[in-house]
Coordinates of C-alpha atoms in Angstrom, one line a residue:
Chain A
M150 CA 64.8 128.7 12.1
E151 CA 68.0 127.5 10.4
W152 CA 67.9 129.8 7.1
E153 CA 69.3 128.9 4.0
V154 CA 70.5 131.8 1.2
V155 CA 70.4 130.6 -2.5
I156 CA 71.7 132.8 -5.1
G157 CA 72.0 133.5 -8.5
L158 CA 73.6 136.4 -10.5
E159 CA 72.5 137.9 -14.4
I160 CA 75.3 138.8 -15.2
H161 CA 75.5 142.3 -18.1
T162 CA 78.8 142.8 -19.6
Q163 CA 79.6 145.3 -22.9
L164 CA 81.4 143.8 -25.8
A165 CA 84.5 145.6 -26.5
T166 CA 83.7 146.2 -29.8
K167 CA 84.1 148.8 -32.4
S168 CA 80.3 149.6 -33.6
K169 CA 77.0 147.6 -32.2
I170 CA 75.8 144.7 -32.5
F171 CA 73.9 145.2 -35.2
S172 CA 75.3 148.2 -36.9
G173 CA 78.0 150.2 -38.1
A174 CA 77.5 152.3 -35.3
A175 CA 80.4 153.5 -33.1
T176 CA 79.9 152.2 -29.7
A177 CA 83.5 154.7 -27.7
Y178 CA 81.2 156.4 -24.4
G179 CA 80.8 159.7 -23.2
A180 CA 80.5 160.5 -27.1
E181 CA 77.5 163.7 -27.2
P182 CA 74.0 162.1 -26.8
N183 CA 72.0 160.8 -30.0
T184 CA 75.4 161.7 -31.9
Q185 CA 76.3 157.0 -32.2
A186 CA 72.2 156.3 -33.3
C187 CA 72.1 155.7 -36.2
A188 CA 69.3 154.5 -38.3
V189 CA 68.7 150.2 -37.1
D190 CA 69.2 152.3 -33.6
L191 CA 66.3 154.7 -33.7
G192 CA 64.6 151.5 -34.9
L193 CA 63.6 153.2 -38.7
P194 CA 61.1 151.8 -41.1
G195 CA 62.9 150.0 -43.7
V196 CA 66.3 149.1 -41.3
L197 CA 67.8 145.3 -41.2
P198 CA 70.4 144.0 -39.0
V199 CA 73.3 143.0 -39.7
L200 CA 74.8 140.8 -36.5
N201 CA 79.0 142.5 -35.9
A202 CA 80.9 139.1 -36.1
E203 CA 83.6 140.2 -33.5
A204 CA 80.4 140.0 -31.3
V205 CA 79.8 136.2 -32.1
R206 CA 83.6 136.2 -32.2
M207 CA 84.1 137.1 -28.1
A208 CA 81.0 135.3 -26.4
I209 CA 82.5 131.8 -28.5
K210 CA 85.7 132.9 -26.1
F211 CA 84.7 133.4 -23.0
G212 CA 82.1 130.1 -23.9
L213 CA 85.5 128.6 -24.4
A214 CA 87.0 129.5 -21.0
V215 CA 84.2 128.8 -18.5
D216 CA 84.6 125.0 -20.3
A217 CA 81.0 125.8 -21.5
E218 CA 79.2 124.0 -25.3
I219 CA 80.0 126.5 -28.1
S220 CA 75.7 126.6 -30.1
D221 CA 76.8 125.6 -33.5
R222 CA 72.7 126.7 -34.5
S223 CA 71.6 129.2 -32.9
V224 CA 68.3 132.4 -32.8
F225 CA 68.4 135.2 -32.6
A226 CA 64.5 136.3 -30.5
R227 CA 62.4 139.0 -29.4
K228 CA 62.2 140.0 -26.1
N229 CA 58.7 143.5 -26.5
Y230 CA 57.8 145.5 -23.6
F231 CA 57.3 149.5 -23.9
Y232 CA 60.0 152.0 -22.4
P233 CA 61.0 154.9 -24.5
D234 CA 64.9 154.0 -24.4
L235 CA 64.1 151.1 -26.5
P236 CA 63.2 152.8 -30.2
K237 CA 62.1 148.8 -32.0
G238 CA 58.9 148.7 -28.8
Y239 CA 61.5 144.9 -28.6
Q240 CA 65.6 144.2 -27.4
I241 CA 66.8 142.0 -29.3
S242 CA 68.0 139.1 -27.5
Q243 CA 68.4 134.8 -27.2
Y244 CA 65.8 133.1 -25.5
E245 CA 65.7 129.3 -26.7
L246 CA 68.8 128.5 -28.8
P247 CA 72.3 131.0 -26.7
V248 CA 75.3 131.0 -28.2
V249 CA 76.9 130.0 -25.1
G250 CA 75.2 126.6 -23.6
K251 CA 76.5 125.6 -20.0
G252 CA 79.5 126.2 -18.4
H253 CA 81.4 126.9 -15.0
I254 CA 83.6 128.3 -13.2
N255 CA 85.5 127.7 -9.8
I256 CA 86.0 130.0 -7.6
E257 CA 87.9 130.7 -4.0
L258 CA 85.8 130.5 -1.0
E259 CA 87.6 132.2 2.4
D260 CA 88.7 129.0 4.0
G261 CA 91.2 128.8 0.9
T262 CA 88.8 126.1 -1.3
E263 CA 87.3 125.9 -4.5
K264 CA 84.1 125.8 -5.0
V265 CA 82.9 125.2 -8.6
I266 CA 79.6 127.6 -10.2
G267 CA 77.5 126.6 -12.1
I268 CA 76.7 128.9 -16.0
T269 CA 73.8 128.1 -17.5
R270 CA 73.9 130.1 -20.5
A271 CA 75.0 133.3 -21.8
H272 CA 73.4 135.3 -24.9
L273 CA 74.5 138.1 -26.8
E274 CA 72.0 140.7 -27.0
E275 CA 71.8 144.7 -27.3
D276 CA 71.0 147.1 -24.9
A277 CA 68.7 149.6 -24.6
G278 CA 69.2 153.8 -24.5
K279 CA 69.6 155.4 -21.0
S280 CA 66.6 157.2 -19.9
L281 CA 67.7 161.0 -18.6
H282 CA 65.2 161.7 -15.1
E283 CA 66.7 164.3 -14.0
D284 CA 67.3 167.2 -16.2
F285 CA 64.7 168.1 -19.3
D286 CA 61.7 170.0 -16.2
G287 CA 59.3 167.7 -16.0
E288 CA 59.7 165.1 -19.4
T289 CA 62.3 162.0 -19.9
G290 CA 65.5 163.0 -22.9
I291 CA 67.1 159.9 -24.4
D292 CA 69.9 159.5 -25.2
L293 CA 70.2 156.2 -27.8
N294 CA 74.2 156.4 -27.9
R295 CA 74.1 153.1 -25.8
A296 CA 70.9 151.2 -27.4
G297 CA 72.8 148.7 -29.9
T298 CA 75.8 147.8 -27.9
P299 CA 76.5 144.2 -27.5
L300 CA 76.1 142.3 -24.4
L301 CA 76.9 139.5 -23.8
E302 CA 74.3 138.6 -20.1
I303 CA 75.9 135.0 -18.2
V304 CA 73.7 133.6 -16.3
S305 CA 74.7 131.9 -13.1
E306 CA 72.9 128.0 -11.2
P307 CA 71.2 129.3 -8.4
D308 CA 75.1 128.1 -6.8
M309 CA 75.9 131.1 -4.1
R310 CA 74.7 131.0 -0.6
S311 CA 75.8 134.4 0.8
A312 CA 76.3 137.9 -0.6
K313 CA 80.6 136.9 0.1
E314 CA 80.3 133.9 -2.6
A315 CA 78.5 135.9 -4.5
V316 CA 81.0 139.1 -5.2
A317 CA 84.3 136.4 -4.9
Y318 CA 81.7 135.6 -8.0
M319 CA 81.2 138.5 -9.8
R320 CA 84.5 139.6 -9.6
K321 CA 85.8 135.7 -10.8
I322 CA 83.6 136.8 -14.0
H323 CA 84.9 140.5 -13.8
S324 CA 89.4 139.5 -14.0
L325 CA 88.4 136.8 -16.6
V326 CA 86.1 139.4 -19.5
R327 CA 89.3 141.8 -18.4
Y328 CA 92.3 138.4 -19.0
L329 CA 89.7 137.3 -23.2
E330 CA 89.8 141.3 -23.6
I331 CA 85.8 140.9 -24.7
C332 CA 85.1 144.0 -22.2
D333 CA 86.0 146.7 -19.9
G334 CA 85.0 145.7 -16.9
N335 CA 84.5 149.7 -15.9
M336 CA 81.5 149.4 -13.2
Q337 CA 81.2 153.0 -13.5
E338 CA 80.4 153.9 -17.5
G339 CA 77.8 150.5 -17.1
S340 CA 80.2 148.2 -19.1
F341 CA 79.8 146.0 -16.3
R342 CA 76.6 145.4 -14.3
C343 CA 74.5 142.2 -11.8
D344 CA 71.4 141.9 -11.3
A345 CA 71.3 139.3 -8.7
N346 CA 68.3 136.9 -7.8
V347 CA 67.8 135.8 -3.8
S348 CA 65.7 133.8 -2.3
I349 CA 66.0 132.0 1.2
R350 CA 64.9 128.4 2.6
P351 CA 65.0 126.7 5.6
K352 CA 68.3 124.3 5.6
G353 CA 67.7 121.2 4.3
Q354 CA 65.2 121.8 2.2
E355 CA 65.3 121.2 -0.8
K356 CA 62.7 123.6 -3.1
F357 CA 63.7 127.0 -3.3
G358 CA 61.9 130.0 -1.7
T359 CA 61.2 133.0 -3.4
R360 CA 63.1 135.2 -4.5
A361 CA 62.9 138.5 -5.3
E362 CA 65.6 140.1 -7.8
L363 CA 67.4 142.8 -7.1
K364 CA 68.8 145.0 -9.6
N365 CA 70.7 147.9 -10.3
I366 CA 74.1 147.0 -8.1
N367 CA 76.7 149.0 -9.7
S368 CA 79.8 147.5 -7.6
F369 CA 82.2 145.1 -6.1
R370 CA 80.2 146.4 -2.6
N371 CA 76.9 147.3 -2.7
V372 CA 76.8 143.5 -4.5
E373 CA 77.4 142.3 -0.6
R374 CA 75.4 144.8 0.7
A375 CA 72.4 144.8 -0.7
I376 CA 72.3 140.6 -0.8
N377 CA 72.9 140.9 2.6
Y378 CA 70.0 143.8 3.5
E379 CA 68.2 141.9 1.2
I380 CA 68.8 138.3 2.5
E381 CA 67.6 140.5 6.3
R382 CA 64.9 141.6 4.9
Q383 CA 63.7 138.4 3.7
I384 CA 64.3 136.2 7.5
D385 CA 61.5 139.8 8.8
V386 CA 59.0 138.7 6.7
L387 CA 58.9 135.4 6.7
E388 CA 59.5 134.6 10.9
S389 CA 56.8 138.0 11.0
G390 CA 54.3 135.1 9.2
G391 CA 54.4 136.5 6.2
E392 CA 55.3 135.7 3.0
V393 CA 57.9 136.7 0.2
I394 CA 56.9 138.0 -3.0
Q395 CA 58.8 137.5 -6.4
E396 CA 59.4 141.3 -7.1
T397 CA 61.7 143.0 -9.2
R398 CA 63.0 144.6 -6.5
L399 CA 65.8 148.3 -6.5
Y400 CA 68.4 148.9 -4.5
D401 CA 68.9 152.1 -3.5
A402 CA 73.1 152.7 -2.4
D403 CA 72.0 156.0 -1.0
K404 CA 69.8 154.5 1.7
N405 CA 71.4 151.0 1.4
E406 CA 68.2 149.0 1.0
T407 CA 66.1 147.8 -1.3
R408 CA 62.7 148.3 -2.3
A409 CA 60.1 147.1 -4.7
M410 CA 60.0 148.7 -7.9
R411 CA 56.1 150.0 -9.5
S412 CA 54.0 147.2 -9.6
K413 CA 52.9 147.3 -13.6
E414 CA 50.1 143.9 -14.0
E415 CA 52.6 143.1 -16.9
A416 CA 56.0 142.0 -15.3
N417 CA 57.4 139.1 -17.5
D418 CA 55.4 138.3 -20.2
Y419 CA 58.3 139.5 -22.4
R420 CA 56.1 136.9 -25.9
Y421 CA 59.7 135.7 -27.0
F422 CA 59.9 134.8 -30.8
P423 CA 62.6 134.3 -33.2
D424 CA 63.0 138.0 -34.9
P425 CA 62.8 136.8 -38.3
D426 CA 64.9 140.0 -38.7
L427 CA 67.5 137.2 -38.6
L428 CA 68.9 134.1 -40.1
P429 CA 69.9 131.7 -37.4
L430 CA 73.5 131.8 -36.0
I431 CA 75.9 128.6 -37.3
I432 CA 79.0 128.2 -35.8
E433 CA 81.6 126.1 -37.7
E434 CA 84.0 123.8 -35.7
E435 CA 86.9 125.6 -37.5
T436 CA 85.8 128.8 -35.9
I437 CA 85.7 127.3 -32.7
D438 CA 89.0 125.7 -33.1
E439 CA 90.8 128.6 -34.9
I440 CA 89.2 131.4 -31.8
R441 CA 90.5 128.2 -28.8
A442 CA 93.9 128.6 -30.1
T443 CA 94.0 132.1 -29.6
L444 CA 93.0 132.3 -26.4
P445 CA 95.1 133.9 -23.4
E446 CA 96.5 132.2 -20.1
L447 CA 93.5 131.9 -18.1
P448 CA 93.5 133.8 -14.3
N449 CA 93.6 130.1 -12.7
E450 CA 96.2 128.6 -15.3
K451 CA 98.4 131.6 -14.7
R452 CA 97.6 130.7 -11.0
D453 CA 98.5 127.3 -10.4
R454 CA 102.0 128.2 -13.0
F455 CA 102.5 130.7 -10.6
V456 CA 103.1 128.1 -8.5
N457 CA 104.2 125.5 -9.6
E458 CA 107.1 126.8 -11.4
L459 CA 108.4 129.8 -9.7
G460 CA 106.9 128.5 -6.6
L461 CA 104.9 131.5 -5.0
S462 CA 101.9 130.1 -2.2
L463 CA 98.8 129.9 -3.6
Y464 CA 97.5 132.8 -1.3
D465 CA 100.2 135.4 -3.3
A466 CA 99.6 133.3 -6.9
S467 CA 96.1 134.1 -6.6
V468 CA 96.1 138.6 -5.3
L469 CA 99.3 138.7 -8.2
T470 CA 96.0 136.7 -10.7
S471 CA 93.4 138.4 -9.5
S472 CA 93.4 141.3 -12.5
R473 CA 95.0 141.5 -15.2
E474 CA 96.7 144.1 -15.3
L475 CA 98.8 142.9 -11.6
A476 CA 99.3 140.2 -13.4
T477 CA 100.9 141.8 -15.9
Y478 CA 102.8 144.2 -14.0
F479 CA 104.4 141.8 -11.9
E480 CA 105.6 139.3 -14.9
S481 CA 107.0 142.6 -16.4
L482 CA 109.5 142.8 -12.9
L483 CA 110.5 139.4 -12.3
K484 CA 111.8 139.6 -16.3
A485 CA 113.2 143.1 -16.1
T486 CA 115.0 142.1 -12.5
G487 CA 115.7 138.5 -14.6
G488 CA 113.5 135.8 -13.1
K489 CA 116.0 134.9 -9.9
D490 CA 113.8 136.3 -6.8
P491 CA 109.6 135.8 -8.2
K492 CA 109.2 135.6 -4.0
Q493 CA 110.8 138.4 -3.2
C494 CA 109.2 140.3 -6.4
A495 CA 105.6 139.1 -5.4
N496 CA 106.3 140.2 -2.2
W497 CA 107.3 143.9 -3.8
V498 CA 104.0 144.3 -5.6
I499 CA 101.7 143.1 -2.7
G500 CA 103.4 144.9 0.2
D501 CA 104.6 148.2 -1.2
V502 CA 103.4 148.8 -4.2
S503 CA 99.2 147.7 -3.7
G504 CA 99.8 148.9 -0.2
A505 CA 100.2 152.8 -1.8
L506 CA 98.0 152.0 -4.7
N507 CA 95.2 151.8 -2.5
K508 CA 96.1 154.3 -0.3
A509 CA 96.8 156.5 -3.7
N510 CA 93.1 154.9 -4.7
L511 CA 94.9 154.3 -7.8
D512 CA 94.8 151.0 -9.7
I513 CA 97.6 149.1 -10.8
S514 CA 96.7 150.3 -14.6
E515 CA 97.9 153.9 -13.1
S516 CA 101.0 153.6 -11.2
P517 CA 103.6 156.4 -10.6
V518 CA 106.3 153.6 -10.7
S519 CA 106.6 151.3 -13.7
A520 CA 107.9 147.1 -13.6
E521 CA 110.6 148.7 -15.3
Q522 CA 111.4 151.2 -12.1
L523 CA 111.0 148.7 -9.4
A524 CA 112.4 146.6 -11.5
S525 CA 115.8 149.1 -11.3
V526 CA 115.2 149.3 -8.0
L527 CA 115.4 144.7 -7.0
N528 CA 118.5 145.0 -8.6
R529 CA 120.2 147.0 -6.7
I530 CA 119.7 145.3 -4.0
S531 CA 120.6 142.4 -5.7
D532 CA 124.1 144.1 -5.9
N533 CA 124.6 145.7 -3.0
T534 CA 123.9 149.3 -3.8
I535 CA 121.8 149.3 -1.5
S536 CA 119.3 147.0 1.0
G537 CA 116.2 146.4 1.8
K538 CA 115.2 149.1 3.8
I539 CA 117.0 151.6 1.6
A540 CA 114.8 149.9 -1.1
K541 CA 111.5 151.7 0.4
T542 CA 113.3 155.1 0.6
V543 CA 114.2 154.6 -3.4
F544 CA 110.6 153.6 -3.7
E545 CA 109.1 156.1 -1.5
A546 CA 110.9 158.6 -3.7
L547 CA 110.0 157.6 -7.1
W548 CA 106.4 156.9 -6.5
A549 CA 107.1 161.1 -5.7
G550 CA 108.4 160.9 -9.0
E551 CA 111.6 162.7 -7.6
G552 CA 113.5 161.3 -10.2
K553 CA 113.4 158.3 -13.6
D554 CA 114.3 155.7 -11.9
A555 CA 116.8 153.7 -9.1
D556 CA 120.5 155.3 -9.7
E557 CA 119.2 158.4 -10.3
I558 CA 117.8 158.6 -6.6
I559 CA 120.6 156.7 -4.5
E560 CA 123.2 159.2 -7.3
S561 CA 120.8 162.4 -5.6
K562 CA 120.1 161.1 -2.1
G563 CA 123.5 160.2 -1.8
L564 CA 121.7 156.7 -0.6
K565 CA 124.6 153.4 -2.0
Q566 CA 125.1 151.1 1.0
V567 CA 128.9 151.4 2.5
T568 CA 130.2 148.5 1.8
D569 CA 133.7 149.6 2.2
T570 CA 134.7 146.9 5.2
G571 CA 137.2 149.7 7.1
A572 CA 133.9 152.4 6.9
I573 CA 131.3 150.5 8.6
E574 CA 135.2 148.8 10.8
A575 CA 135.4 152.8 12.2
M576 CA 131.6 152.9 12.9
V577 CA 131.5 149.9 15.0
D578 CA 134.3 150.6 16.9
E579 CA 132.7 154.6 17.3
V580 CA 130.0 152.5 18.7
L581 CA 130.8 150.3 20.4
A582 CA 133.6 153.0 22.4
N583 CA 130.5 155.5 23.2
N584 CA 128.5 152.8 24.9
P585 CA 130.8 151.0 26.9
D586 CA 128.4 149.8 30.3
Q587 CA 126.4 147.7 27.0
V588 CA 129.5 146.1 25.3
Q589 CA 130.1 145.1 29.1
Q590 CA 126.5 143.3 29.1
Y591 CA 126.8 141.9 26.4
R592 CA 129.7 139.6 26.9
D593 CA 128.6 138.6 30.3
G594 CA 125.4 137.2 28.8
K595 CA 122.7 139.9 27.7
E596 CA 123.9 138.5 24.0
Q597 CA 119.4 140.7 22.6
L598 CA 122.2 143.5 23.1
I599 CA 123.5 142.5 19.5
G600 CA 120.2 144.7 17.9
F601 CA 120.9 147.8 20.0
F602 CA 124.6 147.7 18.1
V603 CA 122.5 146.9 15.4
G604 CA 120.7 149.8 15.1
Q605 CA 123.3 152.2 16.5
I606 CA 125.2 151.6 14.1
M607 CA 123.0 151.6 11.3
K608 CA 121.6 154.9 12.9
A609 CA 125.5 156.0 12.2
S610 CA 125.8 155.3 8.8
K611 CA 121.6 156.7 8.0
G612 CA 120.4 153.3 7.6
K613 CA 123.8 153.4 4.5
A614 CA 126.1 150.6 6.1
N615 CA 125.8 146.9 4.7
P616 CA 123.6 145.1 7.3
A617 CA 125.2 142.1 6.4
Q618 CA 128.9 143.5 7.2
V619 CA 127.6 145.0 10.2
N620 CA 126.7 141.5 11.7
E621 CA 129.3 140.1 11.3
L622 CA 132.1 142.6 12.4
L623 CA 129.8 143.6 14.9
K624 CA 129.9 140.2 16.7
K625 CA 133.7 139.4 15.3
K626 CA 134.1 143.0 18.1
L627 CA 131.5 141.8 20.6
N628 CA 132.8 138.1 20.9
G629 CA 136.7 138.6 20.2
Chain B
M138 CA 42.6 126.7 -25.0
S139 CA 40.1 129.7 -25.3
L140 CA 40.6 133.2 -24.6
D141 CA 38.0 135.9 -22.9
K142 CA 37.5 139.5 -22.6
H143 CA 40.1 139.5 -19.9
D144 CA 42.8 138.6 -21.9
V145 CA 41.5 140.6 -25.5
E146 CA 42.3 143.5 -23.2
K147 CA 46.0 142.4 -21.5
I148 CA 46.1 141.7 -25.1
A149 CA 45.7 144.8 -26.9
H150 CA 47.3 146.3 -23.4
L151 CA 50.6 144.4 -24.3
A152 CA 50.5 145.5 -28.1
R153 CA 49.7 149.5 -27.0
L154 CA 46.6 148.8 -28.9
S155 CA 43.5 150.9 -28.4
I156 CA 40.4 148.6 -28.6
Q157 CA 36.6 149.0 -28.4
E158 CA 34.4 147.8 -25.9
D159 CA 31.6 147.4 -28.5
D160 CA 35.2 144.8 -30.6
I161 CA 35.5 143.2 -27.4
P162 CA 34.2 139.9 -29.4
H163 CA 34.8 140.2 -32.3
Y164 CA 38.1 139.9 -31.2
A165 CA 38.1 137.4 -29.1
R166 CA 36.2 135.2 -31.7
D167 CA 39.3 135.8 -34.5
L168 CA 42.0 135.2 -32.1
N169 CA 40.0 131.8 -31.4
N170 CA 40.2 130.8 -34.0
I171 CA 43.6 132.0 -34.9
L172 CA 44.8 129.3 -32.0
N173 CA 41.9 127.1 -33.3
L174 CA 43.9 126.4 -37.0
V175 CA 47.4 126.6 -34.1
D176 CA 45.7 123.5 -32.5
Q177 CA 45.2 121.7 -35.4
L178 CA 48.6 122.4 -36.3
S179 CA 49.5 120.7 -32.4
A180 CA 48.7 117.6 -34.3
A181 CA 51.4 116.7 -36.5
D182 CA 53.4 114.6 -34.8
T183 CA 57.2 116.8 -35.1
N184 CA 59.2 114.2 -33.3
G185 CA 62.7 115.0 -34.6
I186 CA 62.2 117.8 -36.5
L187 CA 64.7 120.9 -35.8
P188 CA 62.0 123.4 -35.0
M189 CA 61.9 126.5 -37.6
A190 CA 63.8 129.5 -36.8
H191 CA 63.5 131.4 -40.2
P192 CA 61.7 129.8 -43.2
L193 CA 65.2 130.8 -45.2
D194 CA 66.7 127.4 -45.9
A195 CA 69.7 130.4 -45.1
H196 CA 71.8 131.3 -42.2
Q197 CA 73.2 134.7 -40.2
R198 CA 76.3 136.1 -42.8
L199 CA 78.6 138.5 -40.5
R200 CA 79.3 141.5 -40.7
P201 CA 82.8 143.1 -40.0
D202 CA 83.1 145.0 -36.9
T203 CA 84.1 148.3 -38.4
V204 CA 82.3 151.4 -37.7
T205 CA 80.5 152.8 -41.1
E206 CA 77.7 155.1 -39.7
I207 CA 78.6 158.6 -39.4
N208 CA 76.4 161.0 -37.3
H209 CA 73.3 161.9 -38.7
R210 CA 71.8 163.5 -35.4
E211 CA 70.3 166.6 -36.6
A212 CA 68.1 164.8 -39.2
F213 CA 67.0 162.1 -37.1
Q214 CA 66.0 164.9 -35.0
A215 CA 63.9 167.0 -37.4
I216 CA 61.0 164.5 -37.3
A217 CA 61.1 163.6 -33.9
P218 CA 57.7 165.8 -32.1
K219 CA 60.2 167.3 -29.2
T220 CA 64.1 167.7 -29.1
E221 CA 66.4 169.1 -26.7
A222 CA 70.2 169.5 -25.7
G223 CA 70.5 166.8 -28.1
V224 CA 68.2 163.8 -26.6
Y225 CA 64.3 163.4 -27.2
L226 CA 62.3 164.3 -25.0
V227 CA 59.5 162.4 -23.3
P228 CA 56.5 162.7 -21.7
K229 CA 57.9 161.2 -17.6
V230 CA 58.4 158.0 -18.2
I231 CA 59.0 157.5 -14.5
E232 CA 57.6 158.1 -10.9

């Protein structure tokens, strides 16, 4: 039987506010346990939540960026459950009336086509604290610093049909929230988390199959692995005559498997009701217009501009705009080289820079060679101080910290290109004189030997001879 | 709709309330009376009426995003049953 996979994602993004969603406690990551948990976060008697204006603005920003309806009136609700890292016994969330309604975002598929993924809603809620199960001798430690950190939960439609599509969507949202500067996107620190709803159905069937909810997925790679594992598991269950049970499953990255969470008969009985401590949130049209005016250029807009105005290929433009930092690096490089050759800048960023970063396992923001430093290299190519080949040597030296810019390295390593015609001519003559047989063969019609001569001359000049001049002189002498 | 013994036990469990077996019929009767009252409300025609999210006819005031709280961990933990190394300790909650 041929199966179709149906995937929907719930992405939790921690909003990059300074203070919590309902209290004035700090949200900075990595503080000493419980030093950023105030009376409101602890749910002590008599406290009242007061909504953070910036969290609301960030939610609206996201909504506008995915072309969603922004609710003029939204309501906070209590989601009730008991767990020690949730001190109040309920999480303040939104249920029936979320701040962001239906929207959509485009993802690129491997074959180069685009697919629209629907966004059902995005709502504001508070994060819970952290339970530490390891170090406390049979007891659980509770750190409530994270309790009350603002989250925007982004719920997609069940529009994805493979693990790859799910990852592409997740990357798109990740890139978007960083462009919008509403979330730092740090997955190790839990700022960007994902749950996946996965089901399968016989191809052609309208009705969805029973889904499992996968939790605890903390990297792009694991999303793909967890979903693929789960698809295989469900196919095995159905093909051996069993039934998929609707349940929550935890992904174990070490074992690469999903397993059912402890079955709780009360699971998902959250008894939502409007939170009497919070009044309805009213968002005026003027507020939305004002926020719309502050939106940065979004990834897809930037990509299209790179294609239409800079003449880059769609592939190059997509890679360069995949993260805001990479796009900024490229744009700084282009600016610092006078905007003359976008394609050359793109090649360096996508090729040499990204290659070296991958090898060193670094992010573009940690690149040892800044856009300005790289620009100094490209500028020396364009004024003929160095060849494209020597430029790679200069780049490697900059990467290794051997100088502050291209000029310093060209100077200290003596890499300046030889453009003196007399000097190049002398080298050409010498190489021709040392290889009379090859000269004869060339003149007898073996023209591919030109590469051999160029190679010998470049070697003799330690790569510093201007290749265009070498070619020209060589041809003149061989043919003349 | 009518609640039976099993429903009462489930509601009590969800609310983490300990109830006496003998009291269950009493709770079931009271809760059913409340539901009957709600049924009467449900009979009213509410077409075109915005559901009320709050009895006050006002809307949410917002707070500027500034850190106004300082660390009071010591005071908070002084009234906690058990703490260690800055964390609150509770009975183990994972299998």
